[in-house]
CSV table of C-alpha atoms in Angstrom, one decimal:
chain,number,residue,atom,x,y,z
R,1,MET,CA,-17.6,-11.4,-24.5
R,2,SER,CA,-19.5,-13.1,-21.7
R,3,GLY,CA,-20.5,-16.7,-22.2
R,4,PRO,CA,-23.3,-18.6,-20.6
R,5,SER,CA,-21.1,-19.6,-17.7
R,6,SER,CA,-20.4,-16.0,-16.7
R,7,TRP,CA,-24.1,-15.3,-15.8
R,8,ARG,CA,-26.3,-16.8,-13.2
R,9,ARG,CA,-30.0,-16.8,-13.6
R,10,ALA,CA,-32.0,-15.6,-10.6
R,11,ALA,CA,-35.5,-14.5,-9.5
R,12,THR,CA,-36.6,-12.0,-7.0
R,13,VAL,CA,-40.1,-11.2,-5.7
R,14,MET,CA,-41.3,-7.8,-4.6
R,15,LEU,CA,-43.7,-8.6,-1.8
R,16,ALA,CA,-46.3,-5.8,-1.4
R,17,ALA,CA,-48.6,-6.2,1.6
R,18,GLY,CA,-51.7,-4.3,2.7
R,19,TRP,CA,-51.0,-1.9,5.5
R,20,THR,CA,-53.8,-0.5,7.7
R,21,HIS,CA,-51.5,0.8,10.5
R,22,SER,CA,-51.3,4.3,9.1
R,23,SER,CA,-53.5,6.9,7.4
R,24,PRO,CA,-54.0,6.8,4.5
R,25,ALA,CA,-53.9,3.0,4.2
R,26,GLY,CA,-51.5,1.8,1.5
R,27,PHE,CA,-49.0,-1.0,1.1
R,28,ARG,CA,-45.6,-1.8,2.4
R,29,LEU,CA,-42.7,-3.6,0.7
R,30,LEU,CA,-40.6,-6.3,2.3
R,31,LEU,CA,-36.9,-5.4,2.3
R,32,LEU,CA,-34.4,-7.8,3.6
R,33,GLN,CA,-31.0,-6.7,5.0
R,34,ARG,CA,-28.2,-8.8,3.6
R,35,ALA,CA,-25.4,-9.8,6.0
R,36,GLN,CA,-22.1,-7.9,5.8
R,37,ASN,CA,-20.2,-11.1,5.1
R,38,GLN,CA,-22.1,-11.7,1.8
R,39,ARG,CA,-20.0,-11.5,-1.3
R,40,PHE,CA,-22.7,-9.9,-3.4
R,41,MET,CA,-24.1,-6.5,-2.1
R,42,PRO,CA,-23.1,-6.9,1.5
R,43,GLY,CA,-25.4,-5.0,3.9
R,44,ALA,CA,-27.8,-4.0,1.2
R,45,HIS,CA,-31.6,-4.0,1.6
R,46,VAL,CA,-33.1,-6.2,-1.2
R,47,PHE,CA,-36.2,-8.0,-2.2
R,48,PRO,CA,-36.3,-11.7,-1.4
R,49,GLY,CA,-34.8,-13.9,-4.1
R,50,GLY,CA,-31.8,-15.8,-5.2
R,51,VAL,CA,-30.2,-18.0,-7.8
R,52,LEU,CA,-32.2,-20.5,-9.9
R,53,ASP,CA,-31.5,-24.1,-9.0
R,54,ALA,CA,-32.0,-27.2,-11.1
R,55,ALA,CA,-34.5,-28.4,-8.6
R,56,ASP,CA,-36.7,-25.4,-9.4
R,57,SER,CA,-37.3,-26.6,-12.9
R,58,SER,CA,-37.4,-30.3,-12.1
R,59,PRO,CA,-40.2,-32.3,-13.9
R,60,ASP,CA,-40.9,-33.9,-10.5
R,61,TRP,CA,-43.1,-30.9,-9.7
R,62,VAL,CA,-45.6,-32.1,-12.3
R,63,ARG,CA,-46.9,-34.8,-9.9
R,64,LEU,CA,-47.4,-32.3,-7.1
R,65,PHE,CA,-49.5,-29.9,-9.3
R,66,ALA,CA,-51.6,-32.8,-10.7
R,67,PRO,CA,-54.4,-33.5,-11.2
R,68,ARG,CA,-55.8,-30.0,-10.8
R,69,HIS,CA,-53.1,-28.2,-12.7
R,70,THR,CA,-51.5,-29.7,-15.8
R,71,PRO,CA,-48.2,-29.0,-17.6
R,72,PRO,CA,-46.6,-27.2,-19.2
R,73,ARG,CA,-48.0,-24.0,-17.6
R,74,PHE,CA,-50.2,-25.2,-14.8
R,75,GLY,CA,-52.9,-22.6,-15.5
R,76,LEU,CA,-50.6,-19.6,-15.6
R,77,GLY,CA,-52.1,-18.4,-18.9
R,78,PRO,CA,-50.5,-17.7,-22.2
R,79,GLU,CA,-46.8,-18.0,-22.5
R,80,PRO,CA,-45.1,-14.6,-22.4
R,81,PRO,CA,-43.6,-13.4,-25.6
R,82,ARG,CA,-39.9,-14.0,-25.8
R,83,GLN,CA,-37.9,-10.8,-25.5
R,84,PRO,CA,-34.9,-10.6,-27.8
R,85,PRO,CA,-31.8,-11.2,-25.6
R,86,PHE,CA,-29.1,-8.5,-25.3
R,87,PRO,CA,-26.6,-9.1,-28.1
R,88,GLY,CA,-23.9,-11.6,-27.1
R,89,LEU,CA,-25.8,-12.9,-24.0
R,90,SER,CA,-27.0,-16.5,-24.1
R,91,HIS,CA,-27.9,-19.2,-21.6
R,92,GLY,CA,-27.6,-22.2,-23.9
R,93,ASP,CA,-30.3,-24.7,-24.7
R,94,ALA,CA,-32.8,-25.6,-22.1
R,95,ASP,CA,-33.5,-29.2,-21.0
R,96,PRO,CA,-36.7,-30.3,-22.9
R,97,ALA,CA,-37.9,-32.1,-19.8
R,98,ALA,CA,-37.6,-29.1,-17.5
R,99,LEU,CA,-40.5,-26.8,-16.5
R,100,PRO,CA,-41.0,-23.6,-18.5
R,101,ASP,CA,-38.7,-20.8,-17.5
R,102,ASP,CA,-41.5,-18.6,-16.1
R,103,VAL,CA,-42.8,-21.5,-13.9
R,104,ALA,CA,-39.3,-22.4,-12.7
R,105,LEU,CA,-38.4,-18.8,-11.9
R,106,ARG,CA,-41.6,-18.4,-9.8
R,107,ILE,CA,-40.8,-21.6,-7.9
R,108,CYS,CA,-37.2,-20.2,-7.3
R,109,ALA,CA,-38.5,-16.9,-6.0
R,110,ILE,CA,-41.0,-18.7,-3.6
R,111,ARG,CA,-38.3,-21.1,-2.4
R,112,GLU,CA,-35.8,-18.3,-1.7
R,113,THR,CA,-38.5,-16.3,0.1
R,114,PHE,CA,-39.0,-19.2,2.4
R,115,GLU,CA,-35.2,-19.8,2.9
R,116,GLU,CA,-34.4,-16.1,3.6
R,117,ALA,CA,-37.5,-14.8,5.3
R,118,GLY,CA,-39.4,-17.9,6.5
R,119,VAL,CA,-42.5,-16.8,4.4
R,120,LEU,CA,-44.4,-19.6,2.7
R,121,LEU,CA,-46.1,-18.4,-0.5
R,122,LEU,CA,-47.9,-21.7,-0.9
R,123,ARG,CA,-51.5,-22.7,-1.7
R,124,PRO,CA,-53.4,-25.9,-0.8
R,125,ARG,CA,-53.3,-28.3,-3.7
R,126,ASP,CA,-57.1,-28.4,-4.0
R,127,ALA,CA,-57.6,-24.6,-3.9
R,128,ASP,CA,-58.7,-22.6,-7.0
R,129,PRO,CA,-55.9,-20.3,-8.1
R,130,ALA,CA,-58.4,-18.0,-9.9
R,131,SER,CA,-58.8,-15.0,-7.6
R,132,GLN,CA,-59.8,-11.4,-8.0
R,133,GLU,CA,-58.0,-10.2,-4.9
R,134,PRO,CA,-54.5,-10.3,-3.4
R,135,SER,CA,-53.2,-13.6,-2.0
R,136,GLN,CA,-52.2,-14.6,1.5
R,137,ALA,CA,-49.1,-16.4,2.8
R,138,LEU,CA,-49.5,-19.8,4.4
R,139,SER,CA,-49.4,-19.8,8.2
R,140,PRO,CA,-46.2,-21.4,9.4
R,141,PRO,CA,-46.8,-25.0,10.6
R,142,ALA,CA,-44.9,-26.7,13.4
R,143,GLY,CA,-41.4,-28.0,12.7
R,144,LEU,CA,-40.8,-25.4,10.0
R,145,ALA,CA,-37.3,-24.5,11.3
R,146,GLU,CA,-36.0,-28.0,10.5
R,147,TRP,CA,-37.5,-28.0,7.1
R,148,ARG,CA,-36.0,-24.6,6.4
R,149,SER,CA,-32.6,-25.9,7.3
R,150,ARG,CA,-33.1,-28.9,5.0
R,151,VAL,CA,-34.2,-26.7,2.1
R,152,ARG,CA,-31.2,-24.4,2.6
R,153,SER,CA,-28.9,-27.4,2.4
R,154,ASP,CA,-30.6,-29.0,-0.6
R,155,PRO,CA,-33.2,-27.1,-2.7
R,156,ARG,CA,-34.7,-30.4,-3.7
R,157,CYS,CA,-36.2,-30.6,-0.2
R,158,PHE,CA,-38.6,-27.7,-1.1
R,159,LEU,CA,-40.6,-30.1,-3.2
R,160,GLN,CA,-40.7,-32.5,-0.3
R,161,LEU,CA,-41.9,-29.8,2.1
R,162,CYS,CA,-44.7,-28.8,-0.3
R,163,ALA,CA,-45.8,-32.4,-0.6
R,164,HIS,CA,-45.7,-32.8,3.2
R,165,LEU,CA,-47.9,-29.7,3.6
R,166,ASP,CA,-50.2,-30.9,0.6
R,167,CYS,CA,-49.5,-27.5,-1.0
R,168,THR,CA,-48.1,-26.2,-4.3
R,169,PRO,CA,-46.0,-23.0,-4.7
R,170,ASP,CA,-48.5,-20.2,-5.3
R,171,ILE,CA,-47.1,-19.5,-8.8
R,172,TRP,CA,-50.4,-17.8,-9.8
R,173,ALA,CA,-49.9,-15.0,-7.1
R,174,LEU,CA,-46.6,-13.9,-8.7
R,175,HIS,CA,-46.9,-11.5,-11.6
R,176,ASP,CA,-44.4,-10.7,-14.3
R,177,TRP,CA,-42.8,-7.3,-13.5
R,178,GLY,CA,-39.5,-7.1,-15.4
R,179,GLY,CA,-35.9,-7.9,-14.8
R,180,TRP,CA,-32.3,-6.6,-14.6
R,181,LEU,CA,-28.9,-7.8,-15.8
R,182,THR,CA,-25.9,-6.9,-13.8
R,183,PRO,CA,-24.0,-4.2,-15.6
R,184,TYR,CA,-20.3,-4.4,-16.3
R,185,GLY,CA,-18.2,-3.0,-13.5
R,186,ARG,CA,-16.4,-3.9,-10.3
R,187,ILE,CA,-18.9,-6.7,-9.4
R,188,THR,CA,-17.5,-9.9,-10.8
R,189,ARG,CA,-20.6,-12.0,-10.1
R,190,ARG,CA,-23.2,-11.1,-12.7
R,191,PHE,CA,-26.9,-12.1,-12.7
R,192,ASP,CA,-29.8,-12.3,-15.1
R,193,THR,CA,-32.6,-11.6,-12.6
R,194,THR,CA,-36.3,-11.9,-13.2
R,195,PHE,CA,-38.4,-9.5,-11.1
R,196,LEU,CA,-41.8,-10.7,-10.0
R,197,LEU,CA,-44.5,-9.0,-7.9
R,198,CYS,CA,-46.8,-10.5,-5.3
R,199,CYS,CA,-49.6,-8.7,-3.6
R,200,LEU,CA,-50.6,-10.0,-0.2
R,201,ARG,CA,-53.6,-8.9,1.8
R,202,ASP,CA,-51.7,-8.7,5.1
R,203,THR,CA,-48.0,-8.6,6.2
R,204,PRO,CA,-46.9,-12.2,7.0
R,205,ARG,CA,-44.6,-13.1,9.9
R,206,VAL,CA,-41.0,-12.7,8.8
R,207,GLU,CA,-38.1,-14.6,10.4
R,208,PRO,CA,-34.7,-13.7,8.8
R,209,ASP,CA,-32.4,-16.7,8.5
R,210,LEU,CA,-29.7,-14.8,10.4
R,211,ALA,CA,-27.1,-16.2,7.9
R,212,GLU,CA,-27.7,-14.5,4.6
R,213,VAL,CA,-30.3,-12.2,5.9
R,214,VAL,CA,-29.9,-10.4,9.3
R,215,GLY,CA,-32.9,-8.0,9.4
R,216,TYR,CA,-35.9,-6.8,7.6
R,217,GLN,CA,-38.3,-3.8,7.3
R,218,TRP,CA,-41.8,-3.3,5.8
R,219,LEU,CA,-41.6,0.1,4.1
R,220,SER,CA,-43.8,2.1,1.7
R,221,PRO,CA,-42.0,3.3,-1.4
R,222,SER,CA,-41.7,6.8,0.0
R,223,GLU,CA,-40.4,5.5,3.4
R,224,ALA,CA,-37.8,3.3,1.6
R,225,THR,CA,-36.7,6.3,-0.4
R,226,GLU,CA,-36.4,8.5,2.8
R,227,CYS,CA,-34.5,5.7,4.6
R,228,PHE,CA,-32.1,5.4,1.7
R,229,LEU,CA,-31.4,9.2,1.6
R,230,SER,CA,-30.9,9.3,5.3
R,231,LYS,CA,-28.4,6.4,5.1
R,232,GLU,CA,-30.6,4.1,7.3
R,233,ILE,CA,-30.6,1.6,4.5
R,234,TRP,CA,-28.6,1.1,1.3
R,235,LEU,CA,-30.3,0.2,-2.0
R,236,ALA,CA,-28.7,-0.8,-5.3
R,237,PRO,CA,-29.8,1.2,-8.3
R,238,PRO,CA,-32.2,-1.4,-9.7
R,239,GLN,CA,-34.0,-1.7,-6.3
R,240,PHE,CA,-34.2,2.1,-6.0
R,241,TYR,CA,-35.6,2.4,-9.5
R,242,GLU,CA,-38.2,-0.3,-8.9
R,243,ILE,CA,-39.2,1.3,-5.6
R,244,ARG,CA,-39.7,4.6,-7.4
R,245,ARG,CA,-41.9,2.9,-10.0
R,246,LEU,CA,-44.0,1.4,-7.3
R,247,ASP,CA,-44.5,4.9,-5.8
R,248,ASN,CA,-46.9,5.5,-8.7
R,249,PHE,CA,-49.5,3.4,-6.9
R,250,ALA,CA,-51.5,4.8,-4.0
R,251,SER,CA,-53.0,1.6,-2.8
R,252,LEU,CA,-52.6,-2.2,-2.9
R,253,SER,CA,-55.8,-2.6,-4.9
R,254,ALA,CA,-54.5,-0.2,-7.6
R,255,LEU,CA,-51.2,-2.1,-7.8
R,256,TYR,CA,-53.0,-5.5,-7.9
R,257,ARG,CA,-55.3,-4.3,-10.7
R,258,PHE,CA,-52.4,-3.1,-12.7
R,259,CYS,CA,-50.5,-6.4,-12.4
R,260,SER,CA,-53.6,-8.4,-13.1
R,261,ASP,CA,-54.6,-6.5,-16.2
R,262,ARG,CA,-51.1,-5.8,-17.6
R,263,PRO,CA,-50.2,-7.2,-21.0
R,264,LEU,CA,-47.3,-9.6,-21.0
R,265,GLU,CA,-45.4,-7.3,-23.3
R,266,GLY,CA,-45.1,-4.8,-20.5
R,267,ALA,CA,-42.5,-6.8,-18.6
R,268,GLU,CA,-39.0,-6.0,-19.9
R,269,LYS,CA,-35.5,-7.1,-18.8
R,270,TRP,CA,-32.9,-4.4,-18.9
R,271,LEU,CA,-29.1,-4.3,-19.0
R,272,PRO,CA,-27.9,-0.8,-17.7
R,273,ILE,CA,-25.0,0.6,-19.6
R,274,ILE,CA,-22.7,2.7,-17.3
R,275,LEU,CA,-21.5,6.1,-18.5
R,276,LEU,CA,-18.6,7.4,-16.5
R,277,THR,CA,-18.5,11.2,-16.5
R,278,SER,CA,-15.7,13.4,-15.1
R,279,ASP,CA,-17.4,13.6,-11.8
R,280,GLY,CA,-19.9,10.8,-11.5
R,281,THR,CA,-21.7,7.8,-13.0
R,282,ILE,CA,-24.9,7.5,-15.0
R,283,HIS,CA,-26.8,4.2,-15.6
R,284,LEU,CA,-28.3,4.4,-19.0
R,285,LEU,CA,-31.5,2.4,-19.6
R,286,PRO,CA,-33.3,1.2,-22.7
R,287,GLY,CA,-35.1,4.1,-24.5
R,288,ASP,CA,-32.5,6.7,-23.4
R,289,GLU,CA,-31.0,8.6,-26.3
R,290,LEU,CA,-27.5,7.5,-25.3
R,291,TYR,CA,-28.3,3.9,-24.8
R,292,VAL,CA,-26.7,1.5,-27.3
R,293,LYS,CA,-27.8,-2.1,-27.5
R,294,ASP,CA,-24.4,-3.5,-28.5
R,295,SER,CA,-22.6,-6.7,-27.3
R,296,ASP,CA,-19.5,-4.5,-26.7
R,297,PHE,CA,-21.2,-3.1,-23.6
R,298,LEU,CA,-21.5,-6.5,-21.9
R,299,GLU,CA,-17.8,-6.0,-21.0
R,300,LYS,CA,-17.1,-2.3,-21.0
R,301,ASN,CA,-18.5,1.1,-20.0
R,302,MET,CA,-19.0,4.4,-21.8
R,303,SER,CA,-16.9,7.4,-20.7
R,304,THR,CA,-16.8,11.1,-21.3
R,305,ASP,CA,-14.8,14.1,-20.2
R,306,LYS,CA,-18.0,16.1,-19.6
R,307,LYS,CA,-19.5,16.6,-16.2
R,308,THR,CA,-22.7,14.9,-15.1
R,309,GLU,CA,-24.6,18.1,-15.1
R,310,GLU,CA,-23.6,18.8,-18.7
R,311,ILE,CA,-24.8,15.4,-19.9
R,312,VAL,CA,-28.1,15.8,-18.0
R,313,LYS,CA,-28.8,19.3,-19.5
R,314,GLU,CA,-28.0,18.1,-23.0
R,315,GLY,CA,-30.4,15.2,-22.9
R,316,LYS,CA,-33.9,15.2,-24.5
R,317,VAL,CA,-35.0,11.6,-24.4
R,318,LEU,CA,-34.1,10.2,-21.0
R,319,ASN,CA,-34.3,7.0,-19.0
R,320,ARG,CA,-31.4,7.1,-16.6
R,321,VAL,CA,-30.2,6.9,-13.0
R,322,VAL,CA,-27.6,9.4,-12.0
R,323,ILE,CA,-25.3,8.2,-9.2
R,324,HIS,CA,-23.9,11.2,-7.3
R,325,SER,CA,-22.7,9.1,-4.3
R,326,PRO,CA,-23.6,5.8,-2.7
R,327,TYR,CA,-26.7,7.4,-1.0
R,328,VAL,CA,-27.7,10.0,-3.6
R,329,TYR,CA,-29.4,8.8,-6.8
R,330,GLU,CA,-31.5,10.8,-9.2
R,331,ILE,CA,-33.9,9.5,-11.9
R,332,TYR,CA,-34.4,11.4,-15.2
R,333,MET,CA,-37.3,10.2,-17.2
R,334,THR,CA,-39.1,11.5,-20.4
R,335,LEU,CA,-40.4,8.3,-21.9
R,336,PRO,CA,-44.2,7.9,-22.2
R,337,SER,CA,-45.8,4.8,-20.7
R,338,GLU,CA,-46.9,2.2,-23.2
R,339,ASN,CA,-48.1,-1.4,-23.0
R,340,LYS,CA,-49.0,-0.4,-19.4
R,341,HIS,CA,-45.3,-0.1,-18.6
R,342,VAL,CA,-45.1,2.3,-15.8
R,343,TYR,CA,-42.0,4.4,-15.5
R,344,PRO,CA,-40.9,6.2,-12.3
R,345,ARG,CA,-41.4,10.0,-12.2
R,346,ASN,CA,-38.4,12.3,-12.3
R,347,TYR,CA,-36.6,12.2,-9.0
R,348,VAL,CA,-34.1,15.0,-8.3
R,349,VAL,CA,-32.2,15.6,-5.1
R,350,ASN,CA,-31.4,19.3,-4.4
R,351,LYS,CA,-28.9,19.5,-1.6
R,352,ARG,CA,-30.8,18.2,1.4
R,353,CYS,CA,-34.3,18.7,-0.1
R,354,THR,CA,-35.9,16.2,-2.4
R,355,ALA,CA,-38.1,17.3,-5.2
R,356,HIS,CA,-40.3,15.3,-7.5
R,357,LEU,CA,-40.4,17.0,-10.9
């Protein structure tokens, strides 16, 4: 069974920015290309984010948010309901002096976005966080490269940078979206990752750090899917699934309204259970008729002698990603949306033609 030391907590932010360069106008997602020398998902296109550091939850942040925003939640609103953890998974007791998890994870995602992409999701300390429209990244000030190097070396320097700019991390612009736990498999580094969403009015300037991140693209959900199928980019199953979910929204304003009005119960964190068939792999997700929430599946997979096609045809209640090859995924979905939890539509690949069912 996995203990607390086997898992690393992380946060990622899906940056959705307004896009007026095409017709119809919509939004684009920032996807960063990881360097090939990275141990975890080398070469993959991912959303900005990284591992939670102790500096992200430091009580020293309280002084920066004061006096306008007071602890423990700094105006974020009601505390989200605690989702029962997957059986057998625990992170131990939190430091009582540390910031609340959802505050610290937002700071983590904002810090990592700066480190990886050079984008500053900050807000002047005297600004009012209450807004009825998407946010805007801070324009890069002079001397930012030196600060970026310092923050990469020591995450505690991010607080110093914010104080230097007289800004706070714009935690109010990041909305709860969900989360993913790394399933059991060949990957030895496993993460408990919170997914957040941030809507920006415009695409900010992006400067990859050229160490962990070597490139980037702003792509719509449909463009990202097409680039994946044509092998221009590679997406891990969670990123593919979330991109297909985001394809439900025709505009940035629709996505922003959804996030702003969404009940906190709508954000769920999932552990995929891998079903190995005789000719492929299926990632089973909560709600699927074959999904079993059991601690045994923290450290093992399911298996069957049946072919993938047989398993798919037999299913009636589905929430699964079928992996045919590294660049061919399918999504099978029959669950109704509830608590404003939007699921992706069925996505089936038929030879070289893609059909949405």
